[in-house]
Amino acid sequence: MDEILRVRDLRLATVDKVLVEGLSFTLSRGERFGLIGESGSGKSLTSLAITGLLPDAIRASGQITLAGEEVVGAPERRLVGLRGNAVATVFQEPLTALDPLMPLGRQIAQPVRRRLLRQGLPATRPDITREVHTLMDQVRLPDPDRLMRAYPHQVSGGQRQRVAIAMALACQPKLLIADEPTTALDVTTQAEIVTLLRSLVTDLGISLLFISHDLAVVGQVAERVMVMRDGHMIEAGPADTVLTRPRDSYTQSLVAAAARFDAALEGDA
């Protein structure tokens, strides 16, 4: 498979603290890769580095090659061209990611219009509306005409997250980064979003970088995983191996804790 992302010896640091160090991994086209870690492990910072959206106080060194373009040290004008076209991100809480004062249809339409203009295609209102309907169908949103007129607070959390995914797909990225996309959702809706993401990778031929602290969810999504702790890679490999037969003691503790949590839930049922 063609390589869409290569991270080599990534180091992220402020003036007085190293946040991520020595991080290396690759992601191929059509592959689902999981990044696992507790809060503060550096997984979300890594995703920001990939998209060139690190805070000014954090400096990156090493190599990040995205769709053949080097990200580390690239000028902002080049990074702007990669965002949307090469990579797009879905964040944890769509209620804060979406504009509360704008109808959902218009929020999806904005990146659609930018993409059509960039591709030199007609961008009339009917053209944009047709594309918005297609995206809403791809993310399995029902009754698109009603939802296009609705505001974020008028729909469920799962529907808001599907809108956020539609917006991310609007520019037809090669890589979709999903940063804790199921954390704010109930268990049933989590399963629906996981199924949706898996099907989108297959149907659209895109790659997925799935970031989460939830081992069970990552196990349902990813083909390969990497476990992070304190900014370092702890263990990496096929998901079914790392999550069922981990070699590192830290990964073993994570798996054991997840098993105890599942057992407690079953006992309460």
PDB file of C-alpha atoms in Angstrom:
ATOM      1  CA  MET A   1       0.000   0.000   0.000  1.00  0.00           C
ATOM      2  CA  ASP A   2       1.115   3.579  -0.637  1.00  0.00           C
ATOM      3  CA  GLU A   3       2.373   5.479   2.378  1.00  0.00           C
ATOM      4  CA  ILE A   4       0.266   8.518   3.304  1.00  0.00           C
ATOM      5  CA  LEU A   5       2.053   9.478   6.535  1.00  0.00           C
ATOM      6  CA  ARG A   6       5.544   8.981   7.898  1.00  0.00           C
ATOM      7  CA  VAL A   7       6.600  10.251  11.312  1.00  0.00           C
ATOM      8  CA  ARG A   8      10.281   9.805  12.151  1.00  0.00           C
ATOM      9  CA  ASP A   9      12.075  10.795  15.373  1.00  0.00           C
ATOM     10  CA  LEU A  10       9.438  13.393  16.212  1.00  0.00           C
ATOM     11  CA  ARG A  11      10.329  15.651  19.132  1.00  0.00           C
ATOM     12  CA  LEU A  12       7.951  18.237  20.568  1.00  0.00           C
ATOM     13  CA  ALA A  13       9.182  20.578  23.276  1.00  0.00           C
ATOM     14  CA  THR A  14       8.702  23.921  24.982  1.00  0.00           C
ATOM     15  CA  VAL A  15      11.669  25.977  26.167  1.00  0.00           C
ATOM     16  CA  ASP A  16      11.873  23.992  29.402  1.00  0.00           C
ATOM     17  CA  LYS A  17      10.094  20.659  28.833  1.00  0.00           C
ATOM     18  CA  VAL A  18      10.151  17.800  26.340  1.00  0.00           C
ATOM     19  CA  LEU A  19       6.575  16.666  25.593  1.00  0.00           C
ATOM     20  CA  VAL A  20       7.131  14.034  22.886  1.00  0.00           C
ATOM     21  CA  GLU A  21      10.432  12.415  21.965  1.00  0.00           C
ATOM     22  CA  GLY A  22      11.689   9.826  19.511  1.00  0.00           C
ATOM     23  CA  LEU A  23       8.279   9.044  18.031  1.00  0.00           C
ATOM     24  CA  SER A  24       8.231   7.111  14.751  1.00  0.00           C
ATOM     25  CA  PHE A  25       5.432   5.375  12.830  1.00  0.00           C
ATOM     26  CA  THR A  26       3.917   5.143   9.361  1.00  0.00           C
ATOM     27  CA  LEU A  27       0.387   4.974   8.001  1.00  0.00           C
ATOM     28  CA  SER A  28      -0.546   3.547   4.604  1.00  0.00           C
ATOM     29  CA  ARG A  29      -3.458   4.439   2.357  1.00  0.00           C
ATOM     30  CA  GLY A  30      -6.634   2.700   3.445  1.00  0.00           C
ATOM     31  CA  GLU A  31      -5.140   1.700   6.807  1.00  0.00           C
ATOM     32  CA  ARG A  32      -6.672   2.209  10.258  1.00  0.00           C
ATOM     33  CA  PHE A  33      -4.043   3.084  12.872  1.00  0.00           C
ATOM     34  CA  GLY A  34      -4.762   3.559  16.581  1.00  0.00           C
ATOM     35  CA  LEU A  35      -2.842   5.855  18.919  1.00  0.00           C
ATOM     36  CA  ILE A  36      -3.475   4.882  22.550  1.00  0.00           C
ATOM     37  CA  GLY A  37      -2.500   6.798  25.660  1.00  0.00           C
ATOM     38  CA  GLU A  38      -3.704   8.317  28.890  1.00  0.00           C
ATOM     39  CA  SER A  39      -4.202  12.047  29.305  1.00  0.00           C
ATOM     40  CA  GLY A  40      -0.862  13.824  28.930  1.00  0.00           C
ATOM     41  CA  SER A  41       0.761  11.034  26.928  1.00  0.00           C
ATOM     42  CA  GLY A  42       1.274  13.284  23.910  1.00  0.00           C
ATOM     43  CA  LYS A  43      -1.115  11.620  21.492  1.00  0.00           C
ATOM     44  CA  SER A  44      -3.202  14.727  20.739  1.00  0.00           C
ATOM     45  CA  LEU A  45      -0.065  16.883  20.462  1.00  0.00           C
ATOM     46  CA  THR A  46       1.189  14.411  17.889  1.00  0.00           C
ATOM     47  CA  SER A  47      -1.974  14.879  15.833  1.00  0.00           C
ATOM     48  CA  LEU A  48      -1.584  18.675  16.024  1.00  0.00           C
ATOM     49  CA  ALA A  49       1.995  18.340  14.807  1.00  0.00           C
ATOM     50  CA  ILE A  50       0.828  16.266  11.840  1.00  0.00           C
ATOM     51  CA  THR A  51      -1.621  19.008  10.816  1.00  0.00           C
ATOM     52  CA  GLY A  52       0.840  21.829  11.538  1.00  0.00           C
ATOM     53  CA  LEU A  53      -1.399  23.294  14.235  1.00  0.00           C
ATOM     54  CA  LEU A  54       0.904  23.195  17.254  1.00  0.00           C
ATOM     55  CA  PRO A  55       0.748  26.143  19.670  1.00  0.00           C
ATOM     56  CA  ASP A  56       3.498  28.723  19.111  1.00  0.00           C
ATOM     57  CA  ALA A  57       5.152  27.746  22.399  1.00  0.00           C
ATOM     58  CA  ILE A  58       5.835  24.190  21.185  1.00  0.00           C
ATOM     59  CA  ARG A  59       8.642  23.491  18.739  1.00  0.00           C
ATOM     60  CA  ALA A  60       8.761  20.411  16.529  1.00  0.00           C
ATOM     61  CA  SER A  61      11.820  18.650  15.160  1.00  0.00           C
ATOM     62  CA  GLY A  62      12.290  15.411  13.303  1.00  0.00           C
ATOM     63  CA  GLN A  63      10.302  14.488  10.215  1.00  0.00           C
ATOM     64  CA  ILE A  64       6.600  14.384   9.354  1.00  0.00           C
ATOM     65  CA  THR A  65       5.859  13.553   5.730  1.00  0.00           C
ATOM     66  CA  LEU A  66       2.175  13.885   4.834  1.00  0.00           C
ATOM     67  CA  ALA A  67       1.022  12.950   1.324  1.00  0.00           C
ATOM     68  CA  GLY A  68       4.588  13.469   0.129  1.00  0.00           C
ATOM     69  CA  GLU A  69       4.963  16.914   1.740  1.00  0.00           C
ATOM     70  CA  GLU A  70       7.230  17.721   4.684  1.00  0.00           C
ATOM     71  CA  VAL A  71       5.282  19.320   7.548  1.00  0.00           C
ATOM     72  CA  VAL A  72       7.984  20.183  10.085  1.00  0.00           C
ATOM     73  CA  GLY A  73       9.368  23.613   9.216  1.00  0.00           C
ATOM     74  CA  ALA A  74       6.982  24.129   6.298  1.00  0.00           C
ATOM     75  CA  PRO A  75       5.609  27.656   5.762  1.00  0.00           C
ATOM     76  CA  GLU A  76       2.022  28.299   6.757  1.00  0.00           C
ATOM     77  CA  ARG A  77       0.854  28.768   3.156  1.00  0.00           C
ATOM     78  CA  ARG A  78       1.964  25.230   2.317  1.00  0.00           C
ATOM     79  CA  LEU A  79       0.337  23.810   5.455  1.00  0.00           C
ATOM     80  CA  VAL A  80      -2.936  25.521   4.587  1.00  0.00           C
ATOM     81  CA  GLY A  81      -2.902  23.649   1.297  1.00  0.00           C
ATOM     82  CA  LEU A  82      -2.477  20.323   3.104  1.00  0.00           C
ATOM     83  CA  ARG A  83      -5.306  20.880   5.589  1.00  0.00           C
ATOM     84  CA  GLY A  84      -8.553  19.607   4.173  1.00  0.00           C
ATOM     85  CA  ASN A  85      -6.936  18.285   1.006  1.00  0.00           C
ATOM     86  CA  ALA A  86      -4.454  15.881   2.621  1.00  0.00           C
ATOM     87  CA  VAL A  87      -5.703  15.708   6.207  1.00  0.00           C
ATOM     88  CA  ALA A  88      -8.779  16.639   8.233  1.00  0.00           C
ATOM     89  CA  THR A  89      -9.583  16.207  11.919  1.00  0.00           C
ATOM     90  CA  VAL A  90     -12.669  15.213  13.889  1.00  0.00           C
ATOM     91  CA  PHE A  91     -12.457  16.348  17.510  1.00  0.00           C
ATOM     92  CA  GLN A  92     -13.847  14.975  20.749  1.00  0.00           C
ATOM     93  CA  GLU A  93     -16.756  17.313  21.453  1.00  0.00           C
ATOM     94  CA  PRO A  94     -18.698  18.437  18.366  1.00  0.00           C
ATOM     95  CA  LEU A  95     -20.842  20.865  20.372  1.00  0.00           C
ATOM     96  CA  THR A  96     -17.773  23.047  20.880  1.00  0.00           C
ATOM     97  CA  ALA A  97     -16.331  22.352  17.397  1.00  0.00           C
ATOM     98  CA  LEU A  98     -19.516  23.471  15.623  1.00  0.00           C
ATOM     99  CA  ASP A  99     -20.757  27.060  15.380  1.00  0.00           C
ATOM    100  CA  PRO A 100     -23.829  27.310  17.649  1.00  0.00           C
ATOM    101  CA  LEU A 101     -25.252  30.230  15.615  1.00  0.00           C
ATOM    102  CA  MET A 102     -25.093  28.617  12.173  1.00  0.00           C
ATOM    103  CA  PRO A 103     -27.405  25.963  10.680  1.00  0.00           C
ATOM    104  CA  LEU A 104     -25.747  22.604  10.195  1.00  0.00           C
ATOM    105  CA  GLY A 105     -26.249  22.594   6.444  1.00  0.00           C
ATOM    106  CA  ARG A 106     -24.384  25.863   6.067  1.00  0.00           C
ATOM    107  CA  GLN A 107     -21.519  24.574   8.212  1.00  0.00           C
ATOM    108  CA  ILE A 108     -21.063  21.580   5.918  1.00  0.00           C
ATOM    109  CA  ALA A 109     -21.512  23.792   2.855  1.00  0.00           C
ATOM    110  CA  GLN A 110     -18.573  26.072   3.675  1.00  0.00           C
ATOM    111  CA  PRO A 111     -15.797  23.477   3.189  1.00  0.00           C
ATOM    112  CA  VAL A 112     -17.727  22.000   0.245  1.00  0.00           C
ATOM    113  CA  ARG A 113     -17.684  25.379  -1.514  1.00  0.00           C
ATOM    114  CA  ARG A 114     -13.946  25.818  -0.864  1.00  0.00           C
ATOM    115  CA  ARG A 115     -13.216  22.393  -2.304  1.00  0.00           C
ATOM    116  CA  LEU A 116     -15.324  22.923  -5.430  1.00  0.00           C
ATOM    117  CA  LEU A 117     -13.645  26.257  -6.118  1.00  0.00           C
ATOM    118  CA  ARG A 118     -10.195  24.746  -5.543  1.00  0.00           C
ATOM    119  CA  GLN A 119     -10.996  21.977  -8.019  1.00  0.00           C
ATOM    120  CA  GLY A 120     -12.340  24.449 -10.577  1.00  0.00           C
ATOM    121  CA  LEU A 121     -15.823  22.925 -10.421  1.00  0.00           C
ATOM    122  CA  PRO A 122     -19.188  24.748 -10.449  1.00  0.00           C
ATOM    123  CA  ALA A 123     -20.027  26.075  -6.986  1.00  0.00           C
ATOM    124  CA  THR A 124     -23.584  27.315  -7.396  1.00  0.00           C
ATOM    125  CA  ARG A 125     -26.078  26.841  -4.586  1.00  0.00           C
ATOM    126  CA  PRO A 126     -27.645  23.728  -6.206  1.00  0.00           C
ATOM    127  CA  ASP A 127     -24.164  22.238  -6.740  1.00  0.00           C
ATOM    128  CA  ILE A 128     -23.228  22.815  -3.099  1.00  0.00           C
ATOM    129  CA  THR A 129     -26.579  21.539  -1.796  1.00  0.00           C
ATOM    130  CA  ARG A 130     -26.190  18.363  -3.825  1.00  0.00           C
ATOM    131  CA  GLU A 131     -22.715  17.791  -2.362  1.00  0.00           C
ATOM    132  CA  VAL A 132     -23.989  18.446   1.175  1.00  0.00           C
ATOM    133  CA  HIS A 133     -26.746  15.871   0.686  1.00  0.00           C
ATOM    134  CA  THR A 134     -24.170  13.351  -0.536  1.00  0.00           C
ATOM    135  CA  LEU A 135     -21.995  13.909   2.527  1.00  0.00           C
ATOM    136  CA  MET A 136     -24.955  13.623   4.893  1.00  0.00           C
ATOM    137  CA  ASP A 137     -25.868  10.355   3.228  1.00  0.00           C
ATOM    138  CA  GLN A 138     -22.275   9.097   3.592  1.00  0.00           C
ATOM    139  CA  VAL A 139     -22.329   9.710   7.354  1.00  0.00           C
ATOM    140  CA  ARG A 140     -25.838   8.220   7.588  1.00  0.00           C
ATOM    141  CA  LEU A 141     -27.702  11.304   8.764  1.00  0.00           C
ATOM    142  CA  PRO A 142     -31.476  10.870   8.374  1.00  0.00           C
ATOM    143  CA  ASP A 143     -33.885  13.523   7.062  1.00  0.00           C
ATOM    144  CA  PRO A 144     -31.167  15.778   5.578  1.00  0.00           C
ATOM    145  CA  ASP A 145     -33.537  18.600   4.622  1.00  0.00           C
ATOM    146  CA  ARG A 146     -34.606  19.022   8.250  1.00  0.00           C
ATOM    147  CA  LEU A 147     -31.091  18.673   9.657  1.00  0.00           C
ATOM    148  CA  MET A 148     -29.671  21.186   7.208  1.00  0.00           C
ATOM    149  CA  ARG A 149     -31.924  23.818   8.794  1.00  0.00           C
ATOM    150  CA  ALA A 150     -31.263  22.686  12.377  1.00  0.00           C
ATOM    151  CA  TYR A 151     -28.761  24.238  14.786  1.00  0.00           C
ATOM    152  CA  PRO A 152     -26.250  22.160  16.797  1.00  0.00           C
ATOM    153  CA  HIS A 153     -28.260  22.331  20.035  1.00  0.00           C
ATOM    154  CA  GLN A 154     -31.327  20.948  18.267  1.00  0.00           C
ATOM    155  CA  VAL A 155     -29.812  17.555  17.393  1.00  0.00           C
ATOM    156  CA  SER A 156     -28.326  14.676  19.373  1.00  0.00           C
ATOM    157  CA  GLY A 157     -24.653  14.259  20.247  1.00  0.00           C
ATOM    158  CA  GLY A 158     -24.314  11.437  17.752  1.00  0.00           C
ATOM    159  CA  GLN A 159     -25.833  13.543  14.978  1.00  0.00           C
ATOM    160  CA  ARG A 160     -23.520  16.438  15.832  1.00  0.00           C
ATOM    161  CA  GLN A 161     -20.515  14.125  15.564  1.00  0.00           C
ATOM    162  CA  ARG A 162     -21.742  12.856  12.188  1.00  0.00           C
ATOM    163  CA  VAL A 163     -21.998  16.469  11.006  1.00  0.00           C
ATOM    164  CA  ALA A 164     -18.424  17.049  12.177  1.00  0.00           C
ATOM    165  CA  ILE A 165     -17.312  13.972  10.239  1.00  0.00           C
ATOM    166  CA  ALA A 166     -19.174  15.218   7.146  1.00  0.00           C
ATOM    167  CA  MET A 167     -17.374  18.564   7.420  1.00  0.00           C
ATOM    168  CA  ALA A 168     -14.030  16.782   7.705  1.00  0.00           C
ATOM    169  CA  LEU A 169     -14.808  14.721   4.597  1.00  0.00           C
ATOM    170  CA  ALA A 170     -16.043  17.721   2.602  1.00  0.00           C
ATOM    171  CA  CYS A 171     -12.606  18.485   1.165  1.00  0.00           C
ATOM    172  CA  GLN A 172     -11.979  14.806   0.347  1.00  0.00           C
ATOM    173  CA  PRO A 173      -8.885  14.307   2.563  1.00  0.00           C
ATOM    174  CA  LYS A 174      -6.524  11.385   2.173  1.00  0.00           C
ATOM    175  CA  LEU A 175      -6.114  11.057   5.947  1.00  0.00           C
ATOM    176  CA  LEU A 176      -8.812  11.461   8.587  1.00  0.00           C
ATOM    177  CA  ILE A 177      -7.669  12.046  12.170  1.00  0.00           C
ATOM    178  CA  ALA A 178     -10.296  11.158  14.766  1.00  0.00           C
ATOM    179  CA  ASP A 179      -9.192  12.526  18.148  1.00  0.00           C
ATOM    180  CA  GLU A 180     -11.280  10.883  20.900  1.00  0.00           C
ATOM    181  CA  PRO A 181     -14.393  11.070  18.680  1.00  0.00           C
ATOM    182  CA  THR A 182     -16.519   8.760  20.840  1.00  0.00           C
ATOM    183  CA  THR A 183     -15.600   9.908  24.356  1.00  0.00           C
ATOM    184  CA  ALA A 184     -18.564  12.262  24.804  1.00  0.00           C
ATOM    185  CA  LEU A 185     -21.095   9.732  23.455  1.00  0.00           C
ATOM    186  CA  ASP A 186     -23.137   6.963  25.053  1.00  0.00           C
ATOM    187  CA  VAL A 187     -22.117   3.360  24.443  1.00  0.00           C
ATOM    188  CA  THR A 188     -24.708   2.675  21.728  1.00  0.00           C
ATOM    189  CA  THR A 189     -23.791   5.823  19.794  1.00  0.00           C
ATOM    190  CA  GLN A 190     -20.077   5.029  20.241  1.00  0.00           C
ATOM    191  CA  ALA A 191     -20.615   1.718  18.473  1.00  0.00           C
ATOM    192  CA  GLU A 192     -22.468   3.447  15.624  1.00  0.00           C
ATOM    193  CA  ILE A 193     -19.655   5.989  15.117  1.00  0.00           C
ATOM    194  CA  VAL A 194     -17.023   3.225  15.194  1.00  0.00           C
ATOM    195  CA  THR A 195     -18.943   1.279  12.532  1.00  0.00           C
ATOM    196  CA  LEU A 196     -19.303   4.443  10.459  1.00  0.00           C
ATOM    197  CA  LEU A 197     -15.581   5.252  10.573  1.00  0.00           C
ATOM    198  CA  ARG A 198     -14.632   1.729   9.557  1.00  0.00           C
ATOM    199  CA  SER A 199     -17.020   1.804   6.606  1.00  0.00           C
ATOM    200  CA  LEU A 200     -15.809   5.248   5.479  1.00  0.00           C
ATOM    201  CA  VAL A 201     -12.219   4.000   5.316  1.00  0.00           C
ATOM    202  CA  THR A 202     -13.337   1.109   3.112  1.00  0.00           C
ATOM    203  CA  ASP A 203     -15.822   3.009   0.946  1.00  0.00           C
ATOM    204  CA  LEU A 204     -13.705   6.133   0.364  1.00  0.00           C
ATOM    205  CA  GLY A 205     -10.262   4.542   0.382  1.00  0.00           C
ATOM    206  CA  ILE A 206      -8.958   6.972   2.992  1.00  0.00           C
ATOM    207  CA  SER A 207      -6.632   6.381   5.946  1.00  0.00           C
ATOM    208  CA  LEU A 208      -7.662   6.753   9.584  1.00  0.00           C
ATOM    209  CA  LEU A 209      -5.592   7.824  12.581  1.00  0.00           C
ATOM    210  CA  PHE A 210      -7.800   7.027  15.572  1.00  0.00           C
ATOM    211  CA  ILE A 211      -6.738   8.529  18.903  1.00  0.00           C
ATOM    212  CA  SER A 212      -8.216   7.308  22.173  1.00  0.00           C
ATOM    213  CA  HIS A 213      -7.543   6.184  25.737  1.00  0.00           C
ATOM    214  CA  ASP A 214     -10.292   3.544  25.407  1.00  0.00           C
ATOM    215  CA  LEU A 215      -8.666   0.235  24.510  1.00  0.00           C
ATOM    216  CA  ALA A 216     -11.968  -1.477  23.720  1.00  0.00           C
ATOM    217  CA  VAL A 217     -12.949   1.179  21.199  1.00  0.00           C
ATOM    218  CA  VAL A 218      -9.503   1.245  19.592  1.00  0.00           C
ATOM    219  CA  GLY A 219      -9.623  -2.532  19.289  1.00  0.00           C
ATOM    220  CA  GLN A 220     -12.828  -2.252  17.261  1.00  0.00           C
ATOM    221  CA  VAL A 221     -11.362   0.336  14.877  1.00  0.00           C
ATOM    222  CA  ALA A 222      -7.634  -0.122  14.363  1.00  0.00           C
ATOM    223  CA  GLU A 223      -5.607  -2.693  12.472  1.00  0.00           C
ATOM    224  CA  ARG A 224      -2.346  -1.527  14.054  1.00  0.00           C
ATOM    225  CA  VAL A 225      -1.834   0.383  17.287  1.00  0.00           C
ATOM    226  CA  MET A 226       0.828   2.300  19.152  1.00  0.00           C
ATOM    227  CA  VAL A 227       0.748   2.818  22.922  1.00  0.00           C
ATOM    228  CA  MET A 228       2.188   6.087  24.258  1.00  0.00           C
ATOM    229  CA  ARG A 229       3.202   7.162  27.746  1.00  0.00           C
ATOM    230  CA  ASP A 230       4.816  10.444  28.791  1.00  0.00           C
ATOM    231  CA  GLY A 231       5.574  11.348  25.199  1.00  0.00           C
ATOM    232  CA  HIS A 232       7.278   8.069  24.289  1.00  0.00           C
ATOM    233  CA  MET A 233       6.244   4.997  22.347  1.00  0.00           C
ATOM    234  CA  ILE A 234       5.796   2.068  24.722  1.00  0.00           C
ATOM    235  CA  GLU A 235       4.645  -0.654  22.366  1.00  0.00           C
ATOM    236  CA  ALA A 236       3.390  -1.006  18.797  1.00  0.00           C
ATOM    237  CA  GLY A 237       2.114  -3.730  16.528  1.00  0.00           C
ATOM    238  CA  PRO A 238      -1.034  -5.434  15.236  1.00  0.00           C
ATOM    239  CA  ALA A 239      -4.039  -4.463  17.336  1.00  0.00           C
ATOM    240  CA  ASP A 240      -5.102  -8.021  18.115  1.00  0.00           C
ATOM    241  CA  THR A 241      -1.595  -8.779  19.406  1.00  0.00           C
ATOM    242  CA  VAL A 242      -0.931  -5.631  21.437  1.00  0.00           C
ATOM    243  CA  LEU A 243      -4.382  -5.565  23.020  1.00  0.00           C
ATOM    244  CA  THR A 244      -4.584  -9.264  23.875  1.00  0.00           C
ATOM    245  CA  ARG A 245      -0.945 -10.318  24.375  1.00  0.00           C
ATOM    246  CA  PRO A 246       0.934  -7.137  25.319  1.00  0.00           C
ATOM    247  CA  ARG A 247       4.667  -7.429  25.992  1.00  0.00           C
ATOM    248  CA  ASP A 248       5.261  -4.206  27.941  1.00  0.00           C
ATOM    249  CA  SER A 249       4.236  -4.019  31.607  1.00  0.00           C
ATOM    250  CA  TYR A 250       2.535  -0.659  31.116  1.00  0.00           C
ATOM    251  CA  THR A 251       0.390  -1.975  28.265  1.00  0.00           C
ATOM    252  CA  GLN A 252      -0.359  -5.050  30.361  1.00  0.00           C
ATOM    253  CA  SER A 253      -1.627  -2.785  33.155  1.00  0.00           C
ATOM    254  CA  LEU A 254      -3.854  -0.893  30.717  1.00  0.00           C
ATOM    255  CA  VAL A 255      -5.339  -4.112  29.362  1.00  0.00           C
ATOM    256  CA  ALA A 256      -5.886  -5.461  32.872  1.00  0.00           C
ATOM    257  CA  ALA A 257      -7.557  -2.225  34.003  1.00  0.00           C
ATOM    258  CA  ALA A 258      -9.858  -2.288  30.979  1.00  0.00           C
ATOM    259  CA  ALA A 259     -10.795  -5.897  31.731  1.00  0.00           C
ATOM    260  CA  ARG A 260     -11.613  -5.034  35.362  1.00  0.00           C
ATOM    261  CA  PHE A 261     -13.741  -2.102  34.228  1.00  0.00           C
ATOM    262  CA  ASP A 262     -15.685  -4.288  31.783  1.00  0.00           C
ATOM    263  CA  ALA A 263     -16.210  -6.907  34.493  1.00  0.00           C
ATOM    264  CA  ALA A 264     -17.525  -4.255  36.885  1.00  0.00           C
ATOM    265  CA  LEU A 265     -19.971  -3.040  34.267  1.00  0.00           C
ATOM    266  CA  GLU A 266     -21.212  -6.554  33.639  1.00  0.00           C
ATOM    267  CA  GLY A 267     -21.664  -7.055  37.374  1.00  0.00           C
ATOM    268  CA  ASP A 268     -23.818  -3.917  37.585  1.00  0.00           C
ATOM    269  CA  ALA A 269     -25.956  -4.994  34.649  1.00  0.00           C
TER     270      ALA A 269
END
